[in-house]
Coordinates of C-alpha atoms in Angstrom, one line a residue:
Chain J
Q1 CA -39.7 24.9 -40.2
S2 CA -42.9 26.2 -41.8
A3 CA -44.5 29.5 -41.2
L4 CA -47.3 29.7 -38.8
T5 CA -50.7 29.6 -40.5
Q6 CA -52.8 32.8 -40.6
P7 CA -55.8 33.7 -42.8
A8 CA -54.6 35.7 -45.8
S9 CA -57.3 38.3 -45.2
V10 CA -60.1 39.4 -42.9
S11 CA -62.4 42.3 -43.0
G12 CA -64.9 44.2 -40.8
S13 CA -66.9 47.4 -40.6
P14 CA -66.0 50.2 -38.3
G15 CA -67.1 49.4 -34.7
Q16 CA -67.2 45.7 -35.3
S17 CA -64.8 43.1 -33.8
I18 CA -62.6 40.8 -35.8
T19 CA -60.3 37.9 -34.8
I20 CA -57.1 36.8 -36.6
S21 CA -56.0 33.2 -35.9
C22 CA -52.4 31.9 -35.9
T23 CA -52.1 28.2 -35.9
G24 CA -48.9 26.3 -35.2
T25 CA -47.9 23.1 -33.6
S26 CA -47.2 21.7 -30.1
S27 CA -43.6 22.5 -30.7
D28 CA -44.1 26.3 -31.2
V29 CA -47.4 28.0 -30.4
G30 CA -48.6 25.2 -28.2
S31 CA -45.5 25.0 -26.1
Y32 CA -45.6 28.3 -24.3
N33 CA -47.8 31.4 -24.1
L34 CA -45.2 33.4 -25.9
V35 CA -46.9 34.5 -29.1
S36 CA -46.4 38.1 -30.1
W37 CA -48.4 40.1 -32.7
Y38 CA -47.2 42.9 -35.0
Q39 CA -49.1 45.5 -37.0
Q40 CA -47.5 46.8 -40.2
H41 CA -48.8 49.6 -42.3
P42 CA -47.6 49.9 -45.9
G43 CA -44.0 51.2 -46.1
K44 CA -43.6 51.2 -42.4
A45 CA -41.7 49.1 -39.9
P46 CA -43.7 46.5 -37.9
K47 CA -45.1 47.6 -34.5
L48 CA -45.5 45.3 -31.5
M49 CA -49.2 45.1 -30.5
I50 CA -49.2 42.1 -28.2
Y51 CA -46.4 40.2 -26.4
E52 CA -46.2 37.2 -24.2
G53 CA -49.5 36.0 -25.6
S54 CA -51.8 38.6 -24.2
K55 CA -49.9 41.6 -22.8
R56 CA -50.1 45.0 -24.4
P57 CA -47.1 47.4 -24.6
S58 CA -47.6 50.8 -23.2
G59 CA -49.4 53.0 -25.7
V60 CA -51.3 50.2 -27.5
S61 CA -55.0 50.5 -27.4
N62 CA -57.0 48.2 -25.2
R63 CA -59.1 47.4 -28.2
F64 CA -56.3 44.9 -29.1
S65 CA -56.2 41.6 -27.1
G66 CA -54.5 38.3 -27.5
S67 CA -55.3 34.8 -26.4
K68 CA -54.4 31.2 -27.0
S69 CA -56.1 27.8 -27.1
G70 CA -54.0 24.7 -27.8
N71 CA -51.9 25.3 -30.9
T72 CA -53.8 28.4 -32.0
A73 CA -53.2 31.9 -30.9
S74 CA -55.7 34.7 -31.7
L75 CA -55.6 38.5 -32.0
T76 CA -58.9 40.2 -31.5
I77 CA -59.5 43.8 -32.4
S78 CA -62.7 45.3 -31.0
G79 CA -64.3 48.6 -32.1
L80 CA -62.6 48.5 -35.5
Q81 CA -61.3 51.8 -36.7
A82 CA -60.1 52.9 -40.1
E83 CA -56.5 53.2 -38.9
D84 CA -56.5 49.5 -37.9
E85 CA -56.4 48.6 -41.6
A86 CA -52.9 47.0 -42.0
D87 CA -51.1 43.7 -42.2
Y88 CA -50.8 41.6 -39.0
Y89 CA -48.2 39.0 -38.2
C90 CA -48.0 36.5 -35.3
C91 CA -44.6 35.2 -34.1
S92 CA -43.7 32.3 -31.9
Y93 CA -40.7 30.2 -31.0
A94 CA -39.6 26.6 -31.6
G95 CA -36.6 25.8 -29.6
S96 CA -34.1 28.7 -30.0
S97 CA -35.5 29.9 -33.3
G98 CA -38.4 32.2 -34.0
I99 CA -41.0 31.9 -36.7
F100 CA -43.6 34.3 -38.1
G101 CA -47.0 33.7 -39.5
G102 CA -47.6 34.4 -43.2
G103 CA -49.5 37.6 -42.3
T104 CA -53.1 38.7 -42.5
K105 CA -54.4 41.7 -44.4
L106 CA -57.1 43.5 -42.4
T107 CA -59.5 45.6 -44.5
V108 CA -61.8 48.0 -42.7
L109 CA -64.9 48.3 -44.9
Chain M
E1 CA -35.4 57.9 -26.4
V2 CA -34.9 54.3 -27.1
Q3 CA -34.1 53.8 -30.8
L4 CA -32.4 51.7 -33.4
V5 CA -31.0 53.4 -36.5
Q6 CA -30.1 51.3 -39.5
S7 CA -27.6 52.0 -42.2
G8 CA -28.8 53.3 -45.6
A9 CA -30.0 51.5 -48.7
E10 CA -27.6 49.4 -50.6
V11 CA -27.4 48.4 -54.3
K12 CA -25.1 45.5 -55.0
K13 CA -24.2 43.0 -57.7
P14 CA -24.5 39.2 -57.3
G15 CA -21.4 37.7 -55.7
E16 CA -20.5 40.9 -53.8
S17 CA -20.3 41.1 -50.0
L18 CA -22.2 43.3 -47.8
K19 CA -22.5 44.3 -44.1
I20 CA -25.4 46.4 -42.9
S21 CA -25.7 47.9 -39.4
C22 CA -28.1 48.7 -36.6
K23 CA -27.1 51.2 -33.9
G24 CA -28.9 51.2 -30.6
S25 CA -29.2 54.2 -28.3
G26 CA -31.2 55.2 -25.2
Y27 CA -30.8 51.9 -23.4
S28 CA -28.3 49.3 -22.2
F29 CA -27.4 47.8 -25.6
T30 CA -25.5 44.9 -24.1
S31 CA -28.5 43.7 -22.1
Y32 CA -31.1 43.2 -24.9
W33 CA -31.2 40.6 -27.6
I34 CA -31.3 42.1 -31.1
G35 CA -33.1 40.3 -33.9
W36 CA -33.0 40.6 -37.7
V37 CA -36.1 40.2 -39.9
R38 CA -36.3 39.9 -43.6
Q39 CA -39.2 41.1 -45.8
M40 CA -39.0 40.3 -49.4
P41 CA -40.9 42.6 -51.8
G42 CA -44.6 42.2 -51.3
K43 CA -44.1 39.3 -48.9
G44 CA -44.3 38.6 -45.2
L45 CA -41.9 38.9 -42.3
E46 CA -39.2 36.2 -41.8
W47 CA -37.2 35.6 -38.6
M48 CA -33.6 35.4 -39.5
G49 CA -31.7 35.3 -36.2
I50 CA -30.7 37.1 -33.1
I51 CA -27.7 38.2 -31.1
Y52 CA -27.1 39.1 -27.5
P53 CA -24.5 41.9 -27.7
G54 CA -23.3 41.3 -24.1
D55 CA -21.5 38.1 -25.1
S56 CA -22.3 37.8 -28.9
D57 CA -24.4 34.7 -28.3
T58 CA -26.1 34.1 -31.6
R59 CA -29.0 32.0 -32.8
Y60 CA -30.1 31.5 -36.4
S61 CA -33.2 30.3 -38.1
P62 CA -32.5 27.0 -39.9
S63 CA -33.5 28.8 -43.1
F64 CA -30.8 31.4 -42.7
Q65 CA -28.0 29.4 -41.0
G66 CA -24.9 29.5 -43.2
Q67 CA -26.5 32.1 -45.5
V68 CA -25.8 35.2 -43.3
T69 CA -23.7 36.2 -40.3
I70 CA -25.0 38.2 -37.4
S71 CA -22.4 40.0 -35.2
A72 CA -22.2 42.9 -32.8
D73 CA -19.7 45.5 -31.6
K74 CA -20.8 46.4 -28.1
S75 CA -18.2 49.2 -27.8
I76 CA -20.2 51.2 -30.4
S77 CA -23.7 49.7 -29.6
T78 CA -24.0 48.3 -33.1
A79 CA -25.3 45.0 -34.5
Y80 CA -24.6 43.8 -38.0
L81 CA -26.0 41.5 -40.7
Q82 CA -23.5 40.3 -43.2
W83 CA -23.4 38.4 -46.5
S84 CA -20.2 37.0 -48.1
S85 CA -21.7 36.5 -51.5
L86 CA -25.0 38.1 -52.4
K87 CA -27.7 36.6 -54.6
A88 CA -30.6 38.2 -56.4
S89 CA -32.9 36.5 -54.0
D90 CA -31.4 38.5 -51.1
T91 CA -33.2 41.5 -52.5
A92 CA -35.4 42.6 -49.6
M93 CA -36.0 45.0 -46.7
Y94 CA -34.1 44.0 -43.6
Y95 CA -35.2 45.2 -40.1
C96 CA -33.4 45.0 -36.8
A97 CA -35.5 44.9 -33.6
R98 CA -34.9 44.9 -29.9
H99 CA -36.5 42.4 -27.7
V100 CA -38.9 43.4 -25.0
F101 CA -37.1 42.3 -21.8
P102 CA -33.4 42.4 -21.0
H103 CA -31.6 39.0 -21.2
Y104 CA -34.6 37.2 -22.7
Y105 CA -35.7 36.8 -26.3
Y106 CA -38.9 34.8 -26.3
Y107 CA -41.4 37.6 -25.5
G108 CA -41.5 39.8 -28.6
M109 CA -39.7 42.7 -30.2
D110 CA -40.7 46.2 -29.2
V111 CA -38.3 48.6 -30.8
W112 CA -37.7 48.4 -34.5
G113 CA -35.2 50.1 -36.8
Q114 CA -36.4 51.9 -39.9
G115 CA -35.3 49.1 -42.2
T116 CA -32.5 48.8 -44.8
T117 CA -33.3 48.1 -48.4
V118 CA -30.9 45.8 -50.1
T119 CA -31.1 45.4 -53.9
V120 CA -29.0 42.8 -55.6
S121 CA -29.0 43.1 -59.4
S122 CA -26.6 42.6 -62.2

């Protein structure tokens, strides 16, 4: 069971939009719209940003949005802010087991 | 306030056993799946397994099946992650997390513990 594929790094300037992809297979990402996304700042626990593919938990900025096409899910952050600089992970399920992506380091220039 | 509080940092020798804990409060502990996630130093998140405290139904990632044991004591709202014989490669931060909806585990994990650092060294 291999990790979902994410770009190692992405970057953007304040105010811009960026998209992080998360590619799996028809057995995981492609099966259901159940991808979740997590933000992790250094030394901190992960924080849920998107669940069930595109839903935001209470308190998460509407600058964060999720989508899916085929076997690839995406996290888009609009109006980049300095505090968005962090690692981002996607997570999906294959059968009864979950699987994370390798993580993407977002740098705000 | 809904929260998960994990046990403190551990330093162990190879071959020793260990059980770390995750205590839930502020919600119906028996109704939400709890997951365990490993993060090795400088690396990404890894999904280890989950447990439904209501009936101790447990699922493991194939990568961790047989390597760890996940359990729960619903009488004290606590989930556990256990090793019978630690290896140096078990050195990592371990997080527990609650799933978003009661009874289901596919949707995401919204409440996280603070993490437990496990160091295994001779």
